Amino acid sequence: MPAKSAAQQKAAGAALSAKRGDTPKTDLKGASRSMEESMTEEELEDMASTSRKDKPEHKSDD
C-alpha cells in the first residue's frame, strides 16, 4: 500500500529502520511507533519506498 502523504512515508521509513535494528525502537514516536509494531517489514518497505513527489505533507481529512 503506497503512502498517501510525505509525513506517512517518513514515518514508515523510521519504523522500517527500527524494525531492521538500525535505529533504537525507543527513538520512535507517534505513528512510526505504531507502524513498527503493527506492520510487517515488507509492508513498511512498500510504504517507505513511495515517492514523495506530488504528495501533500499531510493528508487532508476529506
Short mmCIF file of N, CA and C in Angstrom, two decimals:
data_model
loop_
_atom_site.label_atom_id
_atom_site.label_comp_id
_atom_site.label_asym_id
_atom_site.label_seq_id
_atom_site.Cartn_x
_atom_site.Cartn_y
_atom_site.Cartn_z
N MET A 1 0.85 -1.16 0.00
CA MET A 1 0.00 0.00 0.00
C MET A 1 0.90 1.23 0.00
N PRO A 2 0.76 2.10 -0.96
CA PRO A 2 1.60 3.30 -1.02
C PRO A 2 1.19 4.34 0.01
N ALA A 3 2.14 5.16 0.39
CA ALA A 3 1.87 6.25 1.34
C ALA A 3 1.00 7.30 0.68
N LYS A 4 0.11 7.91 1.45
CA LYS A 4 -0.78 8.94 0.92
C LYS A 4 -0.25 10.35 1.17
N SER A 5 0.80 10.49 2.00
CA SER A 5 1.37 11.79 2.28
C SER A 5 2.87 11.63 2.57
N ALA A 6 3.58 12.75 2.49
CA ALA A 6 5.01 12.73 2.78
C ALA A 6 5.25 12.35 4.24
N ALA A 7 4.42 12.82 5.14
CA ALA A 7 4.57 12.50 6.57
C ALA A 7 4.41 11.00 6.81
N GLN A 8 3.46 10.38 6.14
CA GLN A 8 3.23 8.94 6.29
C GLN A 8 4.44 8.17 5.74
N GLN A 9 5.01 8.63 4.64
CA GLN A 9 6.16 7.98 4.04
C GLN A 9 7.37 8.07 4.98
N LYS A 10 7.57 9.23 5.58
CA LYS A 10 8.68 9.42 6.51
C LYS A 10 8.52 8.55 7.75
N ALA A 11 7.30 8.45 8.27
CA ALA A 11 7.03 7.62 9.45
C ALA A 11 7.30 6.15 9.13
N ALA A 12 6.93 5.72 7.94
CA ALA A 12 7.18 4.33 7.54
C ALA A 12 8.68 4.07 7.44
N GLY A 13 9.43 5.03 6.95
CA GLY A 13 10.88 4.88 6.86
C GLY A 13 11.51 4.76 8.24
N ALA A 14 11.06 5.56 9.18
CA ALA A 14 11.58 5.49 10.55
C ALA A 14 11.23 4.15 11.19
N ALA A 15 10.00 3.69 10.98
CA ALA A 15 9.58 2.40 11.54
C ALA A 15 10.37 1.25 10.93
N LEU A 16 10.62 1.33 9.64
CA LEU A 16 11.39 0.29 8.96
C LEU A 16 12.81 0.24 9.50
N SER A 17 13.41 1.39 9.72
CA SER A 17 14.76 1.45 10.28
C SER A 17 14.81 0.78 11.66
N ALA A 18 13.81 1.03 12.48
CA ALA A 18 13.76 0.42 13.81
C ALA A 18 13.52 -1.08 13.72
N LYS A 19 12.64 -1.49 12.81
CA LYS A 19 12.34 -2.92 12.67
C LYS A 19 13.59 -3.69 12.24
N ARG A 20 14.43 -3.05 11.42
CA ARG A 20 15.66 -3.70 10.95
C ARG A 20 16.78 -3.63 11.98
N GLY A 21 16.58 -2.83 13.05
CA GLY A 21 17.58 -2.73 14.10
C GLY A 21 18.59 -1.62 13.88
N ASP A 22 18.40 -0.77 12.86
CA ASP A 22 19.33 0.32 12.58
C ASP A 22 19.13 1.50 13.53
N THR A 23 17.92 1.65 14.05
CA THR A 23 17.56 2.74 14.94
C THR A 23 16.91 2.13 16.19
N PRO A 24 17.21 2.65 17.37
CA PRO A 24 16.56 2.11 18.58
C PRO A 24 15.05 2.36 18.55
N LYS A 25 14.28 1.36 18.95
CA LYS A 25 12.82 1.49 18.98
C LYS A 25 12.38 2.59 19.94
N THR A 26 13.21 2.90 20.92
CA THR A 26 12.86 3.95 21.88
C THR A 26 12.88 5.34 21.25
N ASP A 27 13.52 5.48 20.08
CA ASP A 27 13.55 6.77 19.38
C ASP A 27 12.26 7.04 18.61
N LEU A 28 11.42 6.02 18.43
CA LEU A 28 10.19 6.19 17.66
C LEU A 28 9.13 6.92 18.47
N LYS A 29 8.34 7.74 17.76
CA LYS A 29 7.24 8.47 18.40
C LYS A 29 6.03 8.41 17.50
N GLY A 30 4.87 8.51 18.08
CA GLY A 30 3.62 8.63 17.33
C GLY A 30 3.36 7.52 16.34
N ALA A 31 3.08 7.92 15.11
CA ALA A 31 2.67 6.98 14.07
C ALA A 31 3.75 5.96 13.75
N SER A 32 5.01 6.38 13.76
CA SER A 32 6.07 5.44 13.43
C SER A 32 6.16 4.31 14.45
N ARG A 33 5.88 4.61 15.72
CA ARG A 33 5.90 3.58 16.76
C ARG A 33 4.81 2.53 16.52
N SER A 34 3.60 3.00 16.23
CA SER A 34 2.50 2.05 16.00
C SER A 34 2.69 1.30 14.68
N MET A 35 3.27 1.95 13.68
CA MET A 35 3.55 1.26 12.41
C MET A 35 4.56 0.13 12.62
N GLU A 36 5.59 0.40 13.40
CA GLU A 36 6.63 -0.60 13.64
C GLU A 36 6.04 -1.83 14.31
N GLU A 37 5.10 -1.62 15.22
CA GLU A 37 4.50 -2.73 15.96
C GLU A 37 3.47 -3.50 15.14
N SER A 38 2.75 -2.81 14.26
CA SER A 38 1.61 -3.45 13.60
C SER A 38 1.85 -3.89 12.15
N MET A 39 2.93 -3.44 11.52
CA MET A 39 3.15 -3.75 10.11
C MET A 39 4.37 -4.65 9.94
N THR A 40 4.35 -5.44 8.87
CA THR A 40 5.50 -6.30 8.56
C THR A 40 6.58 -5.46 7.89
N GLU A 41 7.77 -6.00 7.84
CA GLU A 41 8.88 -5.31 7.17
C GLU A 41 8.56 -5.07 5.70
N GLU A 42 7.92 -6.03 5.07
CA GLU A 42 7.55 -5.90 3.65
C GLU A 42 6.55 -4.76 3.44
N GLU A 43 5.55 -4.65 4.32
CA GLU A 43 4.57 -3.57 4.21
C GLU A 43 5.23 -2.21 4.43
N LEU A 44 6.14 -2.15 5.39
CA LEU A 44 6.85 -0.89 5.66
C LEU A 44 7.74 -0.50 4.49
N GLU A 45 8.41 -1.49 3.89
CA GLU A 45 9.25 -1.22 2.71
C GLU A 45 8.42 -0.63 1.59
N ASP A 46 7.25 -1.21 1.35
CA ASP A 46 6.36 -0.74 0.29
C ASP A 46 5.94 0.71 0.55
N MET A 47 5.58 1.02 1.77
CA MET A 47 5.12 2.37 2.10
C MET A 47 6.27 3.36 2.10
N ALA A 48 7.42 2.96 2.62
CA ALA A 48 8.58 3.86 2.70
C ALA A 48 9.18 4.16 1.34
N SER A 49 9.02 3.25 0.40
CA SER A 49 9.61 3.45 -0.93
C SER A 49 8.75 4.31 -1.84
N THR A 50 7.58 4.71 -1.39
CA THR A 50 6.70 5.59 -2.16
C THR A 50 7.40 6.92 -2.41
N SER A 51 7.33 7.41 -3.62
CA SER A 51 7.91 8.71 -3.95
C SER A 51 7.14 9.82 -3.26
N ARG A 52 7.85 10.83 -2.76
CA ARG A 52 7.19 11.96 -2.10
C ARG A 52 6.78 13.03 -3.11
N LYS A 53 7.21 12.88 -4.34
CA LYS A 53 6.88 13.89 -5.36
C LYS A 53 5.36 13.97 -5.52
N ASP A 54 4.85 15.19 -5.52
CA ASP A 54 3.41 15.47 -5.68
C ASP A 54 2.55 14.95 -4.53
N LYS A 55 3.14 14.62 -3.41
CA LYS A 55 2.38 14.19 -2.24
C LYS A 55 2.24 15.39 -1.29
N PRO A 56 1.09 15.56 -0.66
CA PRO A 56 0.96 16.62 0.34
C PRO A 56 1.78 16.26 1.57
N GLU A 57 2.21 17.26 2.34
CA GLU A 57 2.96 16.97 3.56
C GLU A 57 2.10 16.15 4.52
N HIS A 58 0.82 16.53 4.65
CA HIS A 58 -0.12 15.78 5.49
C HIS A 58 -1.38 15.54 4.69
N LYS A 59 -1.99 14.38 4.88
CA LYS A 59 -3.23 14.05 4.18
C LYS A 59 -4.36 14.86 4.77
N SER A 60 -5.20 15.42 3.92
CA SER A 60 -6.36 16.18 4.42
C SER A 60 -7.43 15.22 4.95
N ASP A 61 -8.36 15.73 5.72
CA ASP A 61 -9.40 14.91 6.34
C ASP A 61 -10.59 14.65 5.42
N ASP A 62 -10.46 14.96 4.16
CA ASP A 62 -11.61 14.79 3.22
C ASP A 62 -12.10 13.39 3.16
#
